PDB file of C-alpha atoms in Angstrom:
ATOM      1  CA  MET A   1     -45.907  52.473  70.438  1.00  0.00           C
ATOM      2  CA  ASP A   2     -46.233  53.096  74.125  1.00  0.00           C
ATOM      3  CA  ALA A   3     -43.297  53.035  76.553  1.00  0.00           C
ATOM      4  CA  LEU A   4     -44.187  49.837  78.227  1.00  0.00           C
ATOM      5  CA  THR A   5     -44.397  47.896  74.947  1.00  0.00           C
ATOM      6  CA  TRP A   6     -41.036  49.355  73.918  1.00  0.00           C
ATOM      7  CA  LEU A   7     -39.439  48.381  77.275  1.00  0.00           C
ATOM      8  CA  THR A   8     -40.774  44.860  76.853  1.00  0.00           C
ATOM      9  CA  TYR A   9     -39.391  44.543  73.454  1.00  0.00           C
ATOM     10  CA  VAL A  10     -36.075  45.787  74.749  1.00  0.00           C
ATOM     11  CA  GLY A  11     -35.983  43.029  77.419  1.00  0.00           C
ATOM     12  CA  VAL A  12     -37.018  40.365  74.889  1.00  0.00           C
ATOM     13  CA  ILE A  13     -34.359  41.218  72.383  1.00  0.00           C
ATOM     14  CA  PHE A  14     -31.564  41.810  74.972  1.00  0.00           C
ATOM     15  CA  ALA A  15     -32.015  38.234  76.285  1.00  0.00           C
ATOM     16  CA  LEU A  16     -32.073  36.928  72.665  1.00  0.00           C
ATOM     17  CA  ILE A  17     -28.970  38.780  71.388  1.00  0.00           C
ATOM     18  CA  ILE A  18     -26.776  38.437  74.435  1.00  0.00           C
ATOM     19  CA  PHE A  19     -27.090  34.617  74.049  1.00  0.00           C
ATOM     20  CA  PRO A  20     -23.793  33.605  72.326  1.00  0.00           C
ATOM     21  CA  GLY A  21     -24.170  32.478  68.713  1.00  0.00           C
ATOM     22  CA  PRO A  22     -22.045  32.493  65.519  1.00  0.00           C
ATOM     23  CA  SER A  23     -21.920  36.412  65.430  1.00  0.00           C
ATOM     24  CA  ALA A  24     -20.813  36.631  69.088  1.00  0.00           C
ATOM     25  CA  LEU A  25     -18.168  34.045  68.507  1.00  0.00           C
ATOM     26  CA  LEU A  26     -16.972  35.880  65.368  1.00  0.00           C
ATOM     27  CA  CYS A  27     -16.832  39.048  67.248  1.00  0.00           C
ATOM     28  CA  THR A  28     -14.920  37.547  70.154  1.00  0.00           C
ATOM     29  CA  HIS A  29     -12.434  35.826  67.741  1.00  0.00           C
ATOM     30  CA  HIS A  30     -11.863  39.119  65.922  1.00  0.00           C
ATOM     31  CA  GLY A  31     -11.507  41.082  69.040  1.00  0.00           C
ATOM     32  CA  LEU A  32      -8.711  38.753  70.121  1.00  0.00           C
ATOM     33  CA  THR A  33      -7.029  38.677  66.756  1.00  0.00           C
ATOM     34  CA  PHE A  34      -7.437  42.185  65.468  1.00  0.00           C
ATOM     35  CA  GLY A  35      -8.280  44.384  68.598  1.00  0.00           C
ATOM     36  CA  ARG A  36     -11.455  45.913  69.813  1.00  0.00           C
ATOM     37  CA  LYS A  37     -11.255  49.040  67.600  1.00  0.00           C
ATOM     38  CA  ARG A  38     -10.849  47.178  64.319  1.00  0.00           C
ATOM     39  CA  THR A  39     -13.574  44.615  65.170  1.00  0.00           C
ATOM     40  CA  ILE A  40     -16.079  47.382  65.236  1.00  0.00           C
ATOM     41  CA  ALA A  41     -16.361  46.756  61.552  1.00  0.00           C
ATOM     42  CA  THR A  42     -17.251  43.162  62.107  1.00  0.00           C
ATOM     43  CA  VAL A  43     -19.832  44.303  64.606  1.00  0.00           C
ATOM     44  CA  LEU A  44     -21.312  46.738  62.132  1.00  0.00           C
ATOM     45  CA  GLY A  45     -21.446  44.091  59.559  1.00  0.00           C
ATOM     46  CA  GLY A  46     -23.470  41.740  61.647  1.00  0.00           C
ATOM     47  CA  ALA A  47     -25.884  44.524  62.849  1.00  0.00           C
ATOM     48  CA  SER A  48     -26.332  45.688  59.339  1.00  0.00           C
ATOM     49  CA  ALA A  49     -27.189  42.002  58.303  1.00  0.00           C
ATOM     50  CA  SER A  50     -29.972  41.978  61.005  1.00  0.00           C
ATOM     51  CA  LEU A  51     -31.433  45.157  59.450  1.00  0.00           C
ATOM     52  CA  VAL A  52     -31.556  43.543  56.124  1.00  0.00           C
ATOM     53  CA  LEU A  53     -33.207  40.436  57.343  1.00  0.00           C
ATOM     54  CA  MET A  54     -35.770  42.636  59.209  1.00  0.00           C
ATOM     55  CA  VAL A  55     -36.646  44.487  55.884  1.00  0.00           C
ATOM     56  CA  VAL A  56     -36.674  41.187  54.012  1.00  0.00           C
ATOM     57  CA  SER A  57     -39.174  39.756  56.683  1.00  0.00           C
ATOM     58  CA  VAL A  58     -41.335  42.749  56.418  1.00  0.00           C
ATOM     59  CA  LEU A  59     -41.544  42.552  52.619  1.00  0.00           C
ATOM     60  CA  GLY A  60     -42.887  39.107  52.842  1.00  0.00           C
ATOM     61  CA  LEU A  61     -40.174  36.817  52.032  1.00  0.00           C
ATOM     62  CA  GLY A  62     -40.626  34.917  55.369  1.00  0.00           C
ATOM     63  CA  ALA A  63     -43.989  33.889  54.049  1.00  0.00           C
ATOM     64  CA  VAL A  64     -42.267  32.731  50.804  1.00  0.00           C
ATOM     65  CA  LEU A  65     -39.819  30.574  52.731  1.00  0.00           C
ATOM     66  CA  VAL A  66     -42.560  29.090  54.765  1.00  0.00           C
ATOM     67  CA  ALA A  67     -44.438  28.143  51.581  1.00  0.00           C
ATOM     68  CA  SER A  68     -41.340  26.932  49.707  1.00  0.00           C
ATOM     69  CA  GLU A  69     -39.517  24.232  51.779  1.00  0.00           C
ATOM     70  CA  SER A  70     -36.892  23.804  48.967  1.00  0.00           C
ATOM     71  CA  ALA A  71     -35.972  27.532  48.917  1.00  0.00           C
ATOM     72  CA  PHE A  72     -35.651  27.624  52.703  1.00  0.00           C
ATOM     73  CA  TYR A  73     -33.425  24.555  52.689  1.00  0.00           C
ATOM     74  CA  ILE A  74     -31.211  25.900  49.944  1.00  0.00           C
ATOM     75  CA  LEU A  75     -30.668  29.126  51.920  1.00  0.00           C
ATOM     76  CA  LYS A  76     -30.093  27.292  55.075  1.00  0.00           C
ATOM     77  CA  LEU A  77     -27.485  24.917  53.443  1.00  0.00           C
ATOM     78  CA  LEU A  78     -25.691  27.918  51.980  1.00  0.00           C
ATOM     79  CA  GLY A  79     -25.509  29.490  55.534  1.00  0.00           C
ATOM     80  CA  GLY A  80     -24.358  26.350  57.136  1.00  0.00           C
ATOM     81  CA  VAL A  81     -21.707  25.608  54.462  1.00  0.00           C
ATOM     82  CA  TYR A  82     -20.274  29.138  55.067  1.00  0.00           C
ATOM     83  CA  LEU A  83     -20.075  28.728  58.802  1.00  0.00           C
ATOM     84  CA  VAL A  84     -18.285  25.281  58.382  1.00  0.00           C
ATOM     85  CA  TYR A  85     -15.929  27.154  55.905  1.00  0.00           C
ATOM     86  CA  LEU A  86     -15.116  29.705  58.463  1.00  0.00           C
ATOM     87  CA  GLY A  87     -14.612  26.861  60.977  1.00  0.00           C
ATOM     88  CA  ILE A  88     -12.097  25.195  58.651  1.00  0.00           C
ATOM     89  CA  MET A  89     -10.186  28.387  58.084  1.00  0.00           C
ATOM     90  CA  ALA A  90     -10.016  29.134  61.811  1.00  0.00           C
ATOM     91  CA  TRP A  91      -8.765  25.498  62.492  1.00  0.00           C
ATOM     92  CA  ARG A  92      -6.087  25.686  59.888  1.00  0.00           C
ATOM     93  CA  ASP A  93      -4.956  29.266  60.871  1.00  0.00           C
ATOM     94  CA  THR A  94      -1.198  29.335  61.216  1.00  0.00           C
ATOM     95  CA  SER A  95      -0.779  33.006  61.801  1.00  0.00           C
ATOM     96  CA  SER A  96       1.199  34.464  64.601  1.00  0.00           C
ATOM     97  CA  PRO A  97      -0.388  35.304  67.859  1.00  0.00           C
ATOM     98  CA  PRO A  98      -1.707  38.838  68.342  1.00  0.00           C
ATOM     99  CA  SER A  99       0.817  41.361  69.339  1.00  0.00           C
ATOM    100  CA  THR A 100       0.596  43.613  72.383  1.00  0.00           C
ATOM    101  CA  ASN A 101      -0.702  46.436  69.921  1.00  0.00           C
ATOM    102  CA  SER A 102      -3.462  44.116  68.500  1.00  0.00           C
ATOM    103  CA  SER A 103      -5.172  47.168  66.812  1.00  0.00           C
ATOM    104  CA  THR A 104      -2.488  47.112  64.200  1.00  0.00           C
ATOM    105  CA  HIS A 105      -1.661  43.459  64.068  1.00  0.00           C
ATOM    106  CA  SER A 106      -2.723  41.751  60.795  1.00  0.00           C
ATOM    107  CA  ALA A 107      -4.046  45.098  59.596  1.00  0.00           C
ATOM    108  CA  ASP A 108      -2.760  44.556  56.037  1.00  0.00           C
ATOM    109  CA  VAL A 109      -4.049  40.900  56.074  1.00  0.00           C
ATOM    110  CA  ALA A 110      -7.675  41.776  57.056  1.00  0.00           C
ATOM    111  CA  PRO A 111      -8.766  45.323  55.958  1.00  0.00           C
ATOM    112  CA  THR A 112     -11.790  46.887  57.627  1.00  0.00           C
ATOM    113  CA  ARG A 113     -14.046  46.098  54.628  1.00  0.00           C
ATOM    114  CA  GLN A 114     -13.122  42.320  54.892  1.00  0.00           C
ATOM    115  CA  LEU A 115     -14.012  42.373  58.560  1.00  0.00           C
ATOM    116  CA  PHE A 116     -17.279  44.090  57.750  1.00  0.00           C
ATOM    117  CA  ARG A 117     -18.036  41.493  55.047  1.00  0.00           C
ATOM    118  CA  ARG A 118     -17.291  38.508  57.367  1.00  0.00           C
ATOM    119  CA  GLY A 119     -19.641  40.004  60.029  1.00  0.00           C
ATOM    120  CA  PHE A 120     -22.296  40.732  57.532  1.00  0.00           C
ATOM    121  CA  THR A 121     -22.084  37.157  55.952  1.00  0.00           C
ATOM    122  CA  VAL A 122     -22.262  35.273  59.319  1.00  0.00           C
ATOM    123  CA  GLY A 123     -25.091  37.555  60.433  1.00  0.00           C
ATOM    124  CA  ILE A 124     -27.210  36.886  57.329  1.00  0.00           C
ATOM    125  CA  SER A 125     -26.221  33.135  56.912  1.00  0.00           C
ATOM    126  CA  ASN A 126     -29.232  31.844  58.702  1.00  0.00           C
ATOM    127  CA  PRO A 127     -32.668  32.057  56.890  1.00  0.00           C
ATOM    128  CA  LYS A 128     -34.403  31.214  60.154  1.00  0.00           C
ATOM    129  CA  ASP A 129     -33.811  34.760  61.383  1.00  0.00           C
ATOM    130  CA  ILE A 130     -36.103  35.934  58.494  1.00  0.00           C
ATOM    131  CA  LEU A 131     -38.946  33.839  60.010  1.00  0.00           C
ATOM    132  CA  PHE A 132     -37.900  34.960  63.511  1.00  0.00           C
ATOM    133  CA  PHE A 133     -38.369  38.563  62.698  1.00  0.00           C
ATOM    134  CA  ALA A 134     -41.618  37.922  60.788  1.00  0.00           C
ATOM    135  CA  ALA A 135     -43.002  36.211  63.950  1.00  0.00           C
ATOM    136  CA  LEU A 136     -41.363  38.692  66.509  1.00  0.00           C
ATOM    137  CA  PHE A 137     -42.526  42.038  65.078  1.00  0.00           C
ATOM    138  CA  PRO A 138     -46.287  41.578  65.034  1.00  0.00           C
ATOM    139  CA  ASN A 139     -46.227  41.175  68.783  1.00  0.00           C
ATOM    140  CA  PHE A 140     -45.030  44.692  69.237  1.00  0.00           C
ATOM    141  CA  ILE A 141     -46.810  46.556  66.596  1.00  0.00           C
ATOM    142  CA  ASP A 142     -50.134  48.255  67.060  1.00  0.00           C
ATOM    143  CA  VAL A 143     -52.096  47.705  63.824  1.00  0.00           C
ATOM    144  CA  THR A 144     -54.331  50.715  64.538  1.00  0.00           C
ATOM    145  CA  GLN A 145     -51.402  52.992  64.521  1.00  0.00           C
ATOM    146  CA  PRO A 146     -49.072  53.954  61.513  1.00  0.00           C
ATOM    147  CA  GLN A 147     -46.903  50.946  61.149  1.00  0.00           C
ATOM    148  CA  LEU A 148     -43.854  52.245  59.352  1.00  0.00           C
ATOM    149  CA  MET A 149     -42.662  54.325  62.270  1.00  0.00           C
ATOM    150  CA  GLN A 150     -43.264  51.492  64.699  1.00  0.00           C
ATOM    151  CA  PHE A 151     -41.181  49.213  62.384  1.00  0.00           C
ATOM    152  CA  LEU A 152     -38.456  51.897  62.346  1.00  0.00           C
ATOM    153  CA  VAL A 153     -38.370  52.041  66.102  1.00  0.00           C
ATOM    154  CA  LEU A 154     -38.163  48.251  66.468  1.00  0.00           C
ATOM    155  CA  ALA A 155     -35.437  47.874  63.854  1.00  0.00           C
ATOM    156  CA  LEU A 156     -33.198  50.772  65.189  1.00  0.00           C
ATOM    157  CA  THR A 157     -33.601  49.581  68.738  1.00  0.00           C
ATOM    158  CA  TRP A 158     -32.420  46.150  67.675  1.00  0.00           C
ATOM    159  CA  PHE A 159     -29.577  47.642  65.826  1.00  0.00           C
ATOM    160  CA  VAL A 160     -28.391  49.603  68.852  1.00  0.00           C
ATOM    161  CA  ILE A 161     -28.701  46.840  71.305  1.00  0.00           C
ATOM    162  CA  ASP A 162     -27.027  44.374  68.782  1.00  0.00           C
ATOM    163  CA  PHE A 163     -24.202  46.837  68.223  1.00  0.00           C
ATOM    164  CA  ILE A 164     -23.647  47.301  72.122  1.00  0.00           C
ATOM    165  CA  LEU A 165     -23.758  43.683  72.998  1.00  0.00           C
ATOM    166  CA  MET A 166     -21.554  42.421  70.107  1.00  0.00           C
ATOM    167  CA  SER A 167     -19.077  45.242  70.849  1.00  0.00           C
ATOM    168  CA  THR A 168     -19.037  43.700  74.297  1.00  0.00           C
ATOM    169  CA  TYR A 169     -17.942  40.372  72.861  1.00  0.00           C
ATOM    170  CA  ALA A 170     -15.326  42.173  70.863  1.00  0.00           C
ATOM    171  CA  SER A 171     -14.037  43.837  73.990  1.00  0.00           C
ATOM    172  CA  LEU A 172     -14.000  40.458  75.744  1.00  0.00           C
ATOM    173  CA  GLY A 173     -11.919  38.998  73.039  1.00  0.00           C
ATOM    174  CA  SER A 174      -9.511  41.914  72.966  1.00  0.00           C
ATOM    175  CA  SER A 175      -9.203  41.814  76.813  1.00  0.00           C
ATOM    176  CA  ILE A 176      -8.124  38.226  76.925  1.00  0.00           C
ATOM    177  CA  SER A 177      -5.608  38.497  74.015  1.00  0.00           C
ATOM    178  CA  ARG A 178      -2.735  38.775  76.432  1.00  0.00           C
ATOM    179  CA  TRP A 179      -3.435  35.183  77.422  1.00  0.00           C
ATOM    180  CA  PHE A 180      -2.789  34.079  73.883  1.00  0.00           C
ATOM    181  CA  HIS A 181       0.617  35.429  73.055  1.00  0.00           C
ATOM    182  CA  ASN A 182       1.843  31.817  73.369  1.00  0.00           C
ATOM    183  CA  PRO A 183       1.702  30.288  69.912  1.00  0.00           C
ATOM    184  CA  ARG A 184       0.323  26.957  71.380  1.00  0.00           C
ATOM    185  CA  ARG A 185      -2.479  28.612  73.307  1.00  0.00           C
ATOM    186  CA  TYR A 186      -3.328  30.763  70.234  1.00  0.00           C
ATOM    187  CA  GLN A 187      -3.432  27.597  68.027  1.00  0.00           C
ATOM    188  CA  ARG A 188      -5.691  25.972  70.637  1.00  0.00           C
ATOM    189  CA  PHE A 189      -8.057  29.039  70.579  1.00  0.00           C
ATOM    190  CA  ASN A 190      -8.315  28.977  66.841  1.00  0.00           C
ATOM    191  CA  ARG A 191      -9.076  25.316  66.804  1.00  0.00           C
ATOM    192  CA  ALA A 192     -11.739  25.700  69.608  1.00  0.00           C
ATOM    193  CA  THR A 193     -13.221  28.607  67.626  1.00  0.00           C
ATOM    194  CA  GLY A 194     -13.104  26.514  64.403  1.00  0.00           C
ATOM    195  CA  GLY A 195     -14.694  23.533  66.049  1.00  0.00           C
ATOM    196  CA  LEU A 196     -17.745  25.752  67.326  1.00  0.00           C
ATOM    197  CA  PHE A 197     -18.114  27.279  63.823  1.00  0.00           C
ATOM    198  CA  MET A 198     -18.245  23.875  62.223  1.00  0.00           C
ATOM    199  CA  ALA A 199     -20.624  22.556  64.813  1.00  0.00           C
ATOM    200  CA  ALA A 200     -22.891  25.614  64.215  1.00  0.00           C
ATOM    201  CA  GLY A 201     -22.889  25.036  60.588  1.00  0.00           C
ATOM    202  CA  GLY A 202     -23.391  21.326  60.771  1.00  0.00           C
ATOM    203  CA  THR A 203     -26.306  21.850  63.132  1.00  0.00           C
ATOM    204  CA  LEU A 204     -27.800  24.459  60.658  1.00  0.00           C
ATOM    205  CA  ILE A 205     -27.397  22.102  57.711  1.00  0.00           C
ATOM    206  CA  ALA A 206     -28.834  19.082  59.619  1.00  0.00           C
ATOM    207  CA  SER A 207     -31.840  20.859  61.209  1.00  0.00           C
ATOM    208  CA  ASN A 208     -35.208  19.996  59.690  1.00  0.00           C
ATOM    209  CA  HIS A 209     -37.121  23.144  60.642  1.00  0.00           C
TER     210      HIS A 209
END
């Protein structure tokens, strides 16, 4: 893979990843609630999910999902239901606002492995991403050259940029946490977050393609 192709790929995926979606929303919410450092686990979970989806797409599951409408719909339904579930949980959250030292706030309630699992589950919840990677990678792979190394470069580049940008969202959430020490503001934030998650889940469930 030549440098120009790689730089083009970087520009494309930067624009795709930075656009706020469910993972960015989750990282922002966790950044506000648990602090930037603890939310690194959420970020790693989402980035790891992307790696899994890339491997799955390369192994050919993308073609299977295209051929089997029912399998695709079932996976999409499960992903949408999970996003709606997260939305309901955020809407009903009655916990206290984050403390000044948000890195230790709620540490026992949400251990690192739980934050990682939430990030991973949200990241992997949309089967459309499998089809997306299956359509994206062929545009940047030279079939006349060894393909495994090219795939590794594309996957690791995505992982690094995904990690950096989602960490930025986590930092954003952490930086605005001081505005939500008021319980009423914090409740409004949770309800707004919950509403966005439910909207994203509902859209995923209702979409036909």
